[in-house]
C-alpha cells in the first residue's frame, strides 16, 4: 500500500525531511542545520552541494529509523528557499558551488541601472513584480558583469529545491511559484517572457520547463537511491517554493485569506486570484492556481537566531530566550529594536541596518530578547500597512513557520497588528504543504482543497489586547521616526565598514 509521502524542505537555516501520512501525521522527521556565508555586507551565499549532502543525511537517517515504512512511500515532494540561483553546465555539474541567496543584495547596482533605463509600469504588468536584487534575473546580470567565464558555462538556472529534484530524478524543471519570482515569467501566459529574456540576454533553453507543483516530473534514479536510501522509481513531483508550501500547509490558498509566516524571514501575504500590481508588493504564484501578494522582512525569525548567537553565544535555547522575554512588560521598558540585519528587499535604501534604541543601564538580556520580538512585529506592521493599501483587508491572519510556535510572539503580533492570529494544530506547515502537493500529484488527494481539509485545522486564536495595542502604536510612531531618520546614514556607514585594517594594526605593541 502506497500511502506515505516523503517531504524535503531546503531551507536557509536547515534541510528537513519528513515522513508523512495522508492525514498529515508526521511519522518521522530529520534535520541538518547550517549557516549562511556572508563574505561582505549585503552578500549571502550557500553551496548547493551542502543542500544535497544534507538531503542525503536526512533521508538516510529516516531510513535507518523507519525502514519498515519505506515500501509505502507513494511520492517525494520538495520545497525550498526561493531565489537561490544555482548554475548548472551542460553536463549537469555545478558551474560554481556557490549560490546567491534570496537575501543577497549585491545586484542592487544592476537593479538601479535597470530602473533608471526602463519605464516601470510595463514591466510590472508583464512580470507581476517590482525589480529587486532578490530576483535571479538581476543576480545573473551581476554574474555576467563580474564573472563572464562562469556566465559562458551556464546551461541551466535552477532554484534550490529544483537542484535537489535534479539530483533525485535527473530532470531540469521548476514550478510556477519559483518561476513567478525569476523576474522572467509572463504573469498572463505563465511562460517565460520573450521580452524579459531579450532584456537580460538569456536563452529560453537556459531556463527549466515550468510545471504545476503537483505534476510528476520524474522518478528516483538508481544513483540517487544509492546515496539517499530512497526506493528507486518513486515518483518525484515538481514541488514548490517554501513560502507556497507553508501557506498551503497552514490552509492559506483561497482568495481573501491572509498569512503571517515567520521562518528566517517574515512574510505577510494576502491570497488573490490575480497579482497585486504595486511597486511596494511582491507577488508569488502559489502551489495551487492562485496568487499571493506579499511583503517581506528579511530578518524575521533570523533576528532571534542572531540574538541567540550574539547575546548568549548560542548557550540558550530559543525557548529559554522566549521565557526570559516573557518576564519583561510590553515595550521592553523603553527599548526598541529595528530588525534590518540583512537590509530590505523593497525600500528606498535596501542597505538598511539594525539597531537598538533606548538602551539604559537597567536593561538586561530579557529586555533585548523582548525588544527583538517586538521589533520584528513593528517592522512587519510597516509591511502590513503597504498590503492594506492594495488588498482586501483581512479579518484575521493564519500564523505559520517556526515563529508560529511561540504563544508570546503570536500575542505580541496580534496586539501590534490589531488582528486575530490563528495557530494551526500541526505547526510543521511547510512539511504539511509539501505532503499535500505530493499527495495531489499521485492521487492520494483528489484536489488541493481535499488535501487541506484532511491535514490542516485551527487549534488556537490569539486576539489583540486593546491596552497593549495602544502602547504599541506609540512605540510604532517612534519606530517610524527612527527608521526614516536613519535612512540617509546607511551610505556613510557602508563607506566606514568597507575600510579595513591589517590584522596586527589594532594590536598594541
GROMACS .gro file of C-alpha atoms in nm:
model
  509
    1UNK     CA    1   0.000   0.000   0.000
    2UNK     CA    2   0.148   0.336  -0.112
    3UNK     CA    3   0.001   0.579   0.139
    4UNK     CA    4   0.301   0.776   0.277
    5UNK     CA    5   0.476   1.087   0.146
    6UNK     CA    6   0.842   1.181   0.176
    7UNK     CA    7   0.891   1.558   0.206
    8UNK     CA    8   1.208   1.766   0.171
    9UNK     CA    9   1.240   2.130   0.280
   10UNK     CA   10   1.560   2.301   0.162
   11UNK     CA   11   1.563   2.599   0.397
   12UNK     CA   12   1.805   2.882   0.464
   13UNK     CA   13   1.886   2.756   0.814
   14UNK     CA   14   1.845   2.382   0.765
   15UNK     CA   15   1.731   2.099   0.541
   16UNK     CA   16   1.444   1.893   0.680
   17UNK     CA   17   1.297   1.562   0.571
   18UNK     CA   18   0.963   1.424   0.684
   19UNK     CA   19   0.769   1.101   0.651
   20UNK     CA   20   0.401   1.200   0.642
   21UNK     CA   21   0.070   1.011   0.630
   22UNK     CA   22  -0.220   1.104   0.406
   23UNK     CA   23  -0.391   1.262   0.708
   24UNK     CA   24  -0.098   1.492   0.783
   25UNK     CA   25   0.055   1.298   1.071
   26UNK     CA   26   0.436   1.321   1.071
   27UNK     CA   27   0.571   0.973   1.144
   28UNK     CA   28   0.938   1.067   1.122
   29UNK     CA   29   1.149   1.379   1.095
   30UNK     CA   30   1.518   1.454   1.038
   31UNK     CA   31   1.703   1.785   1.014
   32UNK     CA   32   2.050   1.919   0.937
   33UNK     CA   33   2.132   2.280   1.029
   34UNK     CA   34   2.381   2.508   0.856
   35UNK     CA   35   2.469   2.876   0.828
   36UNK     CA   36   2.462   3.144   0.561
   37UNK     CA   37   2.800   3.254   0.427
   38UNK     CA   38   2.833   3.634   0.418
   39UNK     CA   39   3.164   3.732   0.253
   40UNK     CA   40   3.081   4.102   0.281
   41UNK     CA   41   2.795   4.333   0.374
   42UNK     CA   42   2.490   4.261   0.162
   43UNK     CA   43   2.618   3.927   0.028
   44UNK     CA   44   2.467   3.594   0.129
   45UNK     CA   45   2.563   3.254  -0.013
   46UNK     CA   46   2.539   2.879   0.041
   47UNK     CA   47   2.692   2.587  -0.152
   48UNK     CA   48   2.429   2.375  -0.335
   49UNK     CA   49   2.642   2.068  -0.256
   50UNK     CA   50   2.564   2.133   0.112
   51UNK     CA   51   2.191   2.112   0.043
   52UNK     CA   52   2.232   1.782  -0.140
   53UNK     CA   53   2.460   1.642   0.130
   54UNK     CA   54   2.203   1.743   0.394
   55UNK     CA   55   1.922   1.578   0.196
   56UNK     CA   56   2.120   1.253   0.178
   57UNK     CA   57   2.195   1.260   0.551
   58UNK     CA   58   1.832   1.331   0.642
   59UNK     CA   59   1.685   1.059   0.421
   60UNK     CA   60   1.945   0.807   0.536
   61UNK     CA   61   1.858   0.888   0.897
   62UNK     CA   62   1.488   0.838   0.829
   63UNK     CA   63   1.560   0.509   0.654
   64UNK     CA   64   1.770   0.387   0.948
   65UNK     CA   65   1.484   0.466   1.186
   66UNK     CA   66   1.178   0.381   0.977
   67UNK     CA   67   1.286   0.123   0.720
   68UNK     CA   68   0.961  -0.068   0.766
   69UNK     CA   69   0.767   0.227   0.619
   70UNK     CA   70   0.987   0.265   0.309
   71UNK     CA   71   0.781   0.040   0.076
   72UNK     CA   72   0.476   0.259   0.148
   73UNK     CA   73   0.628   0.583   0.008
   74UNK     CA   74   0.400   0.699  -0.274
   75UNK     CA   75   0.588   1.014  -0.382
   76UNK     CA   76   0.859   1.265  -0.293
   77UNK     CA   77   0.768   1.634  -0.267
   78UNK     CA   78   1.023   1.911  -0.210
   79UNK     CA   79   1.002   2.278  -0.126
   80UNK     CA   80   1.283   2.525  -0.072
   81UNK     CA   81   1.410   2.874  -0.010
   82UNK     CA   82   1.332   3.095  -0.307
   83UNK     CA   83   1.565   3.283  -0.546
   84UNK     CA   84   1.885   3.093  -0.457
   85UNK     CA   85   2.046   3.090  -0.801
   86UNK     CA   86   2.202   2.750  -0.885
   87UNK     CA   87   2.405   2.731  -1.207
   88UNK     CA   88   2.449   2.403  -1.398
   89UNK     CA   89   2.663   2.337  -1.703
   90UNK     CA   90   2.567   2.115  -1.996
   91UNK     CA   91   2.688   1.803  -1.812
   92UNK     CA   92   2.477   1.876  -1.505
   93UNK     CA   93   2.775   1.983  -1.297
   94UNK     CA   94   2.775   2.296  -1.084
   95UNK     CA   95   2.936   2.590  -1.264
   96UNK     CA   96   3.031   2.713  -0.916
   97UNK     CA   97   2.945   2.554  -0.583
   98UNK     CA   98   2.803   2.878  -0.454
   99UNK     CA   99   2.451   3.016  -0.485
  100UNK     CA  100   2.348   3.376  -0.424
  101UNK     CA  101   2.058   3.353  -0.178
  102UNK     CA  102   1.724   3.532  -0.161
  103UNK     CA  103   1.860   3.799   0.077
  104UNK     CA  104   2.174   3.872  -0.128
  105UNK     CA  105   2.184   4.240  -0.228
  106UNK     CA  106   2.495   4.252  -0.448
  107UNK     CA  107   2.291   4.301  -0.767
  108UNK     CA  108   2.145   4.630  -0.642
  109UNK     CA  109   2.354   4.834  -0.895
  110UNK     CA  110   2.205   4.625  -1.177
  111UNK     CA  111   1.856   4.690  -1.038
  112UNK     CA  112   1.927   5.065  -1.015
  113UNK     CA  113   2.055   5.072  -1.373
  114UNK     CA  114   1.751   4.881  -1.499
  115UNK     CA  115   1.510   5.105  -1.308
  116UNK     CA  116   1.678   5.418  -1.442
  117UNK     CA  117   1.667   5.300  -1.804
  118UNK     CA  118   1.326   5.127  -1.815
  119UNK     CA  119   0.971   5.259  -1.762
  120UNK     CA  120   0.844   5.066  -1.454
  121UNK     CA  121   0.476   5.011  -1.532
  122UNK     CA  122   0.503   4.787  -1.843
  123UNK     CA  123   0.747   4.555  -1.666
  124UNK     CA  124   0.529   4.548  -1.354
  125UNK     CA  125   0.227   4.445  -1.561
  126UNK     CA  126   0.426   4.186  -1.758
  127UNK     CA  127   0.626   4.021  -1.480
  128UNK     CA  128   0.393   4.084  -1.181
  129UNK     CA  129   0.675   4.214  -0.957
  130UNK     CA  130   0.882   4.527  -0.900
  131UNK     CA  131   1.257   4.494  -0.974
  132UNK     CA  132   1.470   4.386  -0.678
  133UNK     CA  133   1.813   4.232  -0.622
  134UNK     CA  134   1.641   3.915  -0.497
  135UNK     CA  135   1.529   3.804  -0.842
  136UNK     CA  136   1.754   3.562  -1.036
  137UNK     CA  137   1.741   3.782  -1.349
  138UNK     CA  138   1.940   4.052  -1.169
  139UNK     CA  139   2.172   3.804  -1.000
  140UNK     CA  140   2.255   3.669  -1.345
  141UNK     CA  141   2.315   4.022  -1.474
  142UNK     CA  142   2.563   4.075  -1.189
  143UNK     CA  143   2.733   3.743  -1.268
  144UNK     CA  144   2.770   3.823  -1.638
  145UNK     CA  145   2.930   4.156  -1.548
  146UNK     CA  146   3.169   4.028  -1.282
  147UNK     CA  147   3.235   3.662  -1.377
  148UNK     CA  148   3.199   3.628  -1.756
  149UNK     CA  149   3.379   3.292  -1.763
  150UNK     CA  150   3.116   3.144  -1.530
  151UNK     CA  151   2.839   3.309  -1.731
  152UNK     CA  152   2.953   3.142  -2.051
  153UNK     CA  153   2.926   2.794  -1.897
  154UNK     CA  154   2.565   2.828  -1.777
  155UNK     CA  155   2.334   2.572  -1.937
  156UNK     CA  156   2.051   2.583  -1.678
  157UNK     CA  157   1.950   2.812  -1.392
  158UNK     CA  158   1.768   2.631  -1.111
  159UNK     CA  159   1.633   2.715  -0.767
  160UNK     CA  160   1.743   2.521  -0.453
  161UNK     CA  161   1.465   2.262  -0.444
  162UNK     CA  162   1.484   2.227  -0.822
  163UNK     CA  163   1.853   2.142  -0.790
  164UNK     CA  164   1.766   1.876  -0.532
  165UNK     CA  165   1.497   1.740  -0.766
  166UNK     CA  166   1.758   1.729  -1.044
  167UNK     CA  167   1.984   1.521  -0.822
  168UNK     CA  168   1.691   1.294  -0.731
  169UNK     CA  169   1.549   1.228  -1.078
  170UNK     CA  170   1.780   1.389  -1.335
  171UNK     CA  171   1.519   1.635  -1.466
  172UNK     CA  172   1.576   2.010  -1.501
  173UNK     CA  173   1.237   2.155  -1.406
  174UNK     CA  174   1.069   2.415  -1.188
  175UNK     CA  175   0.715   2.508  -1.082
  176UNK     CA  176   0.501   2.820  -1.123
  177UNK     CA  177   0.580   2.954  -0.776
  178UNK     CA  178   0.956   2.960  -0.836
  179UNK     CA  179   0.918   3.077  -1.198
  180UNK     CA  180   0.698   3.370  -1.093
  181UNK     CA  181   0.992   3.512  -0.897
  182UNK     CA  182   1.271   3.484  -1.158
  183UNK     CA  183   1.160   3.825  -1.295
  184UNK     CA  184   1.136   3.642  -1.625
  185UNK     CA  185   0.786   3.486  -1.630
  186UNK     CA  186   0.490   3.646  -1.808
  187UNK     CA  187   0.217   3.656  -1.544
  188UNK     CA  188  -0.058   3.627  -1.809
  189UNK     CA  189   0.074   3.330  -2.009
  190UNK     CA  190   0.262   3.168  -1.716
  191UNK     CA  191   0.553   3.102  -1.953
  192UNK     CA  192   0.900   3.255  -1.985
  193UNK     CA  193   0.866   3.602  -2.135
  194UNK     CA  194   1.049   3.656  -2.468
  195UNK     CA  195   1.073   4.030  -2.387
  196UNK     CA  196   1.234   3.964  -2.050
  197UNK     CA  197   1.475   3.708  -2.196
  198UNK     CA  198   1.588   3.961  -2.455
  199UNK     CA  199   1.625   4.232  -2.191
  200UNK     CA  200   1.851   4.016  -1.974
  201UNK     CA  201   2.038   3.841  -2.255
  202UNK     CA  202   1.915   3.492  -2.173
  203UNK     CA  203   1.807   3.199  -2.389
  204UNK     CA  204   1.487   3.010  -2.319
  205UNK     CA  205   1.680   2.681  -2.311
  206UNK     CA  206   1.880   2.810  -2.012
  207UNK     CA  207   1.562   2.807  -1.803
  208UNK     CA  208   1.380   2.493  -1.686
  209UNK     CA  209   1.040   2.376  -1.803
  210UNK     CA  210   0.758   2.511  -1.581
  211UNK     CA  211   0.511   2.272  -1.415
  212UNK     CA  212   0.226   2.286  -1.166
  213UNK     CA  213   0.370   2.198  -0.825
  214UNK     CA  214   0.188   1.864  -0.809
  215UNK     CA  215   0.291   1.739  -1.153
  216UNK     CA  216   0.516   1.431  -1.154
  217UNK     CA  217   0.840   1.531  -1.330
  218UNK     CA  218   1.042   1.211  -1.287
  219UNK     CA  219   1.134   0.918  -1.061
  220UNK     CA  220   1.412   0.843  -0.813
  221UNK     CA  221   1.711   0.722  -1.014
  222UNK     CA  222   1.925   0.424  -0.909
  223UNK     CA  223   2.218   0.663  -0.846
  224UNK     CA  224   2.006   0.883  -0.618
  225UNK     CA  225   1.866   0.577  -0.442
  226UNK     CA  226   2.217   0.462  -0.351
  227UNK     CA  227   2.311   0.786  -0.173
  228UNK     CA  228   1.973   0.878  -0.023
  229UNK     CA  229   1.835   0.537   0.072
  230UNK     CA  230   1.509   0.622  -0.109
  231UNK     CA  231   1.346   0.346  -0.313
  232UNK     CA  232   1.431   0.372  -0.684
  233UNK     CA  233   1.138   0.450  -0.911
  234UNK     CA  234   0.937   0.653  -0.658
  235UNK     CA  235   0.764   0.949  -0.832
  236UNK     CA  236   0.905   1.300  -0.776
  237UNK     CA  237   0.668   1.596  -0.814
  238UNK     CA  238   0.781   1.943  -0.922
  239UNK     CA  239   0.731   2.074  -0.568
  240UNK     CA  240   0.701   2.438  -0.475
  241UNK     CA  241   0.866   2.735  -0.309
  242UNK     CA  242   0.893   2.707   0.070
  243UNK     CA  243   0.665   3.007   0.111
  244UNK     CA  244   0.396   2.849  -0.109
  245UNK     CA  245   0.429   2.518   0.077
  246UNK     CA  246   0.398   2.690   0.414
  247UNK     CA  247   0.091   2.884   0.302
  248UNK     CA  248  -0.078   2.570   0.167
  249UNK     CA  249   0.012   2.371   0.478
  250UNK     CA  250  -0.149   2.632   0.700
  251UNK     CA  251  -0.469   2.646   0.494
  252UNK     CA  252  -0.388   2.971   0.311
  253UNK     CA  253  -0.471   2.906  -0.055
  254UNK     CA  254  -0.807   3.073  -0.130
  255UNK     CA  255  -0.866   3.438  -0.222
  256UNK     CA  256  -0.906   3.671   0.077
  257UNK     CA  257  -0.717   3.457   0.329
  258UNK     CA  258  -0.410   3.619   0.489
  259UNK     CA  259  -0.094   3.480   0.647
  260UNK     CA  260   0.193   3.574   0.876
  261UNK     CA  261   0.469   3.327   0.801
  262UNK     CA  262   0.783   3.366   1.012
  263UNK     CA  263   1.076   3.141   0.936
  264UNK     CA  264   1.411   3.300   0.859
  265UNK     CA  265   1.215   3.596   0.719
  266UNK     CA  266   0.866   3.725   0.798
  267UNK     CA  267   0.627   3.717   0.504
  268UNK     CA  268   0.283   3.878   0.520
  269UNK     CA  269   0.057   3.751   0.241
  270UNK     CA  270  -0.296   3.804   0.113
  271UNK     CA  271  -0.424   3.548  -0.140
  272UNK     CA  272  -0.596   3.677  -0.453
  273UNK     CA  273  -0.697   3.546  -0.795
  274UNK     CA  274  -0.458   3.785  -0.969
  275UNK     CA  275  -0.128   3.956  -0.882
  276UNK     CA  276  -0.144   4.279  -0.679
  277UNK     CA  277   0.031   4.522  -0.911
  278UNK     CA  278   0.217   4.764  -0.686
  279UNK     CA  279   0.577   4.876  -0.664
  280UNK     CA  280   0.568   4.803  -0.290
  281UNK     CA  281   0.426   4.447  -0.309
  282UNK     CA  282   0.581   4.121  -0.432
  283UNK     CA  283   0.371   3.851  -0.599
  284UNK     CA  284   0.409   3.475  -0.588
  285UNK     CA  285   0.213   3.218  -0.785
  286UNK     CA  286   0.104   2.969  -0.520
  287UNK     CA  287   0.127   2.590  -0.521
  288UNK     CA  288  -0.232   2.588  -0.649
  289UNK     CA  289  -0.383   2.818  -0.912
  290UNK     CA  290  -0.385   3.143  -0.714
  291UNK     CA  291  -0.152   3.433  -0.632
  292UNK     CA  292  -0.013   3.561  -0.306
  293UNK     CA  293   0.062   3.931  -0.277
  294UNK     CA  294   0.327   3.961  -0.008
  295UNK     CA  295   0.570   4.185   0.173
  296UNK     CA  296   0.896   4.065   0.319
  297UNK     CA  297   1.102   4.139   0.628
  298UNK     CA  298   1.437   3.972   0.557
  299UNK     CA  299   1.526   3.910   0.923
  300UNK     CA  300   1.215   3.771   1.094
  301UNK     CA  301   1.299   3.452   1.278
  302UNK     CA  302   1.659   3.517   1.177
  303UNK     CA  303   1.660   3.815   1.416
  304UNK     CA  304   1.604   3.576   1.707
  305UNK     CA  305   1.864   3.338   1.564
  306UNK     CA  306   2.107   3.630   1.555
  307UNK     CA  307   2.018   3.729   1.913
  308UNK     CA  308   2.081   3.376   2.032
  309UNK     CA  309   2.425   3.375   1.871
  310UNK     CA  310   2.527   3.732   1.957
  311UNK     CA  311   2.381   3.770   2.306
  312UNK     CA  312   2.421   3.421   2.451
  313UNK     CA  313   2.688   3.268   2.225
  314UNK     CA  314   2.432   3.000   2.142
  315UNK     CA  315   2.416   2.883   2.503
  316UNK     CA  316   2.044   2.948   2.545
  317UNK     CA  317   1.770   2.760   2.364
  318UNK     CA  318   1.506   2.955   2.176
  319UNK     CA  319   1.253   2.859   2.441
  320UNK     CA  320   1.476   2.993   2.718
  321UNK     CA  321   1.504   3.322   2.529
  322UNK     CA  322   1.127   3.337   2.492
  323UNK     CA  323   1.078   3.259   2.863
  324UNK     CA  324   1.315   3.541   2.954
  325UNK     CA  325   1.138   3.782   2.718
  326UNK     CA  326   0.803   3.696   2.876
  327UNK     CA  327   0.930   3.834   3.209
  328UNK     CA  328   0.956   4.184   3.056
  329UNK     CA  329   0.647   4.409   3.010
  330UNK     CA  330   0.531   4.521   2.664
  331UNK     CA  331   0.758   4.790   2.526
  332UNK     CA  332   1.066   4.635   2.693
  333UNK     CA  333   1.083   4.932   2.933
  334UNK     CA  334   1.162   5.185   2.662
  335UNK     CA  335   1.385   4.970   2.439
  336UNK     CA  336   1.323   4.949   2.063
  337UNK     CA  337   1.487   4.724   1.803
  338UNK     CA  338   1.492   4.785   1.428
  339UNK     CA  339   1.546   4.435   1.281
  340UNK     CA  340   1.710   4.519   0.947
  341UNK     CA  341   2.005   4.286   0.996
  342UNK     CA  342   2.032   4.198   0.627
  343UNK     CA  343   1.878   4.508   0.469
  344UNK     CA  344   1.546   4.520   0.286
  345UNK     CA  345   1.418   4.395  -0.046
  346UNK     CA  346   1.176   4.677  -0.130
  347UNK     CA  347   1.283   5.009   0.018
  348UNK     CA  348   1.431   5.339  -0.092
  349UNK     CA  349   1.751   5.227   0.081
  350UNK     CA  350   1.793   4.849   0.059
  351UNK     CA  351   2.111   4.862   0.270
  352UNK     CA  352   1.926   4.931   0.597
  353UNK     CA  353   2.088   4.830   0.924
  354UNK     CA  354   1.957   4.701   1.256
  355UNK     CA  355   1.981   4.895   1.579
  356UNK     CA  356   1.876   4.901   1.942
  357UNK     CA  357   1.745   5.240   2.056
  358UNK     CA  358   1.693   5.349   2.414
  359UNK     CA  359   1.945   5.127   2.591
  360UNK     CA  360   1.974   5.204   2.962
  361UNK     CA  361   2.187   5.055   3.231
  362UNK     CA  362   1.886   4.870   3.374
  363UNK     CA  363   1.836   4.671   3.053
  364UNK     CA  364   1.946   4.309   3.059
  365UNK     CA  365   1.927   4.014   2.822
  366UNK     CA  366   1.550   3.960   2.872
  367UNK     CA  367   1.483   4.321   2.765
  368UNK     CA  368   1.688   4.273   2.448
  369UNK     CA  369   1.507   3.950   2.359
  370UNK     CA  370   1.168   4.114   2.414
  371UNK     CA  371   1.275   4.413   2.204
  372UNK     CA  372   1.379   4.180   1.919
  373UNK     CA  373   1.040   4.005   1.920
  374UNK     CA  374   0.857   4.338   1.926
  375UNK     CA  375   1.089   4.493   1.667
  376UNK     CA  376   1.006   4.219   1.417
  377UNK     CA  377   0.635   4.277   1.484
  378UNK     CA  378   0.665   4.656   1.442
  379UNK     CA  379   0.864   4.622   1.120
  380UNK     CA  380   0.602   4.376   0.994
  381UNK     CA  381   0.329   4.629   1.075
  382UNK     CA  382   0.503   4.869   0.833
  383UNK     CA  383   0.474   4.598   0.568
  384UNK     CA  384   0.114   4.517   0.657
  385UNK     CA  385   0.021   4.879   0.601
  386UNK     CA  386   0.156   4.851   0.246
  387UNK     CA  387  -0.056   4.542   0.180
  388UNK     CA  388  -0.366   4.712   0.321
  389UNK     CA  389  -0.338   4.980   0.051
  390UNK     CA  390  -0.369   4.725  -0.230
  391UNK     CA  391  -0.553   4.418  -0.098
  392UNK     CA  392  -0.872   4.325   0.077
  393UNK     CA  393  -0.850   4.396   0.449
  394UNK     CA  394  -0.807   4.058   0.625
  395UNK     CA  395  -1.028   3.968   0.919
  396UNK     CA  396  -0.754   3.752   1.070
  397UNK     CA  397  -0.414   3.608   0.982
  398UNK     CA  398  -0.310   3.244   0.995
  399UNK     CA  399   0.034   3.206   1.151
  400UNK     CA  400   0.289   2.961   1.015
  401UNK     CA  401   0.659   2.886   1.019
  402UNK     CA  402   0.883   2.847   1.322
  403UNK     CA  403   0.760   3.176   1.468
  404UNK     CA  404   0.408   3.031   1.493
  405UNK     CA  405   0.523   2.801   1.774
  406UNK     CA  406   0.562   3.088   2.023
  407UNK     CA  407   0.240   3.197   2.202
  408UNK     CA  408   0.425   3.505   2.330
  409UNK     CA  409   0.527   3.617   1.980
  410UNK     CA  410   0.180   3.550   1.839
  411UNK     CA  411   0.021   3.756   2.116
  412UNK     CA  412   0.265   4.042   2.053
  413UNK     CA  413   0.186   4.035   1.680
  414UNK     CA  414  -0.191   4.018   1.736
  415UNK     CA  415  -0.172   4.328   1.955
  416UNK     CA  416   0.064   4.513   1.719
  417UNK     CA  417  -0.141   4.432   1.405
  418UNK     CA  418  -0.474   4.468   1.589
  419UNK     CA  419  -0.582   4.145   1.417
  420UNK     CA  420  -0.652   3.795   1.549
  421UNK     CA  421  -0.374   3.544   1.474
  422UNK     CA  422  -0.474   3.181   1.424
  423UNK     CA  423  -0.242   2.894   1.512
  424UNK     CA  424  -0.275   2.561   1.330
  425UNK     CA  425  -0.277   2.230   1.514
  426UNK     CA  426   0.012   2.094   1.310
  427UNK     CA  427   0.279   2.366   1.309
  428UNK     CA  428   0.512   2.195   1.061
  429UNK     CA  429   0.330   2.384   0.787
  430UNK     CA  430   0.598   2.357   0.519
  431UNK     CA  431   0.617   1.980   0.564
  432UNK     CA  432   0.237   1.958   0.553
  433UNK     CA  433   0.226   2.171   0.237
  434UNK     CA  434   0.486   1.952   0.064
  435UNK     CA  435   0.285   1.644   0.157
  436UNK     CA  436  -0.034   1.794   0.012
  437UNK     CA  437   0.145   1.880  -0.314
  438UNK     CA  438   0.295   1.532  -0.346
  439UNK     CA  439  -0.033   1.366  -0.245
  440UNK     CA  440  -0.228   1.555  -0.513
  441UNK     CA  441   0.035   1.455  -0.767
  442UNK     CA  442  -0.013   1.082  -0.716
  443UNK     CA  443  -0.386   1.083  -0.637
  444UNK     CA  444  -0.381   1.041  -0.259
  445UNK     CA  445  -0.580   1.367  -0.255
  446UNK     CA  446  -0.829   1.449  -0.529
  447UNK     CA  447  -0.752   1.822  -0.504
  448UNK     CA  448  -0.560   2.081  -0.305
  449UNK     CA  449  -0.882   2.161  -0.118
  450UNK     CA  450  -0.922   1.799  -0.010
  451UNK     CA  451  -0.557   1.784   0.095
  452UNK     CA  452  -0.602   2.092   0.315
  453UNK     CA  453  -0.928   1.965   0.467
  454UNK     CA  454  -0.764   1.634   0.564
  455UNK     CA  455  -0.442   1.772   0.707
  456UNK     CA  456  -0.498   2.127   0.838
  457UNK     CA  457  -0.703   2.251   1.135
  458UNK     CA  458  -0.700   2.562   1.356
  459UNK     CA  459  -0.616   2.495   1.720
  460UNK     CA  460  -0.592   2.837   1.889
  461UNK     CA  461  -0.676   3.204   1.834
  462UNK     CA  462  -0.474   3.496   1.972
  463UNK     CA  463  -0.680   3.815   1.996
  464UNK     CA  464  -0.544   4.170   2.025
  465UNK     CA  465  -0.510   4.321   2.372
  466UNK     CA  466  -0.654   4.677   2.344
  467UNK     CA  467  -0.419   4.830   2.605
  468UNK     CA  468  -0.114   4.666   2.450
  469UNK     CA  469  -0.226   4.778   2.104
  470UNK     CA  470  -0.243   5.143   2.216
  471UNK     CA  471   0.103   5.116   2.371
  472UNK     CA  472   0.246   4.950   2.061
  473UNK     CA  473   0.102   5.227   1.842
  474UNK     CA  474   0.307   5.477   2.043
  475UNK     CA  475   0.611   5.253   2.002
  476UNK     CA  476   0.542   5.230   1.630
  477UNK     CA  477   0.532   5.608   1.592
  478UNK     CA  478   0.884   5.631   1.738
  479UNK     CA  479   0.993   5.325   1.536
  480UNK     CA  480   0.884   5.505   1.217
  481UNK     CA  481   1.077   5.820   1.308
  482UNK     CA  482   1.393   5.619   1.378
  483UNK     CA  483   1.351   5.430   1.051
  484UNK     CA  484   1.310   5.744   0.841
  485UNK     CA  485   1.584   5.946   1.011
  486UNK     CA  486   1.841   5.666   0.980
  487UNK     CA  487   1.796   5.625   0.603
  488UNK     CA  488   2.049   5.892   0.491
  489UNK     CA  489   2.318   5.743   0.718
  490UNK     CA  490   2.347   5.398   0.557
  491UNK     CA  491   2.571   5.508   0.268
  492UNK     CA  492   2.811   5.671   0.516
  493UNK     CA  493   2.812   5.352   0.718
  494UNK     CA  494   2.887   5.149   0.405
  495UNK     CA  495   3.195   5.361   0.344
  496UNK     CA  496   3.314   5.320   0.702
  497UNK     CA  497   3.254   4.944   0.705
  498UNK     CA  498   3.440   4.897   0.375
  499UNK     CA  499   3.762   5.036   0.527
  500UNK     CA  500   3.988   4.760   0.656
  501UNK     CA  501   4.298   4.731   0.873
  502UNK     CA  502   4.561   4.461   0.862
  503UNK     CA  503   4.523   4.205   1.147
  504UNK     CA  504   4.805   4.348   1.357
  505UNK     CA  505   4.726   4.719   1.315
  506UNK     CA  506   4.486   4.722   1.608
  507UNK     CA  507   4.715   4.524   1.839
  508UNK     CA  508   4.915   4.728   2.097
  509UNK     CA  509   5.289   4.658   2.085
   0.00000   0.00000   0.00000
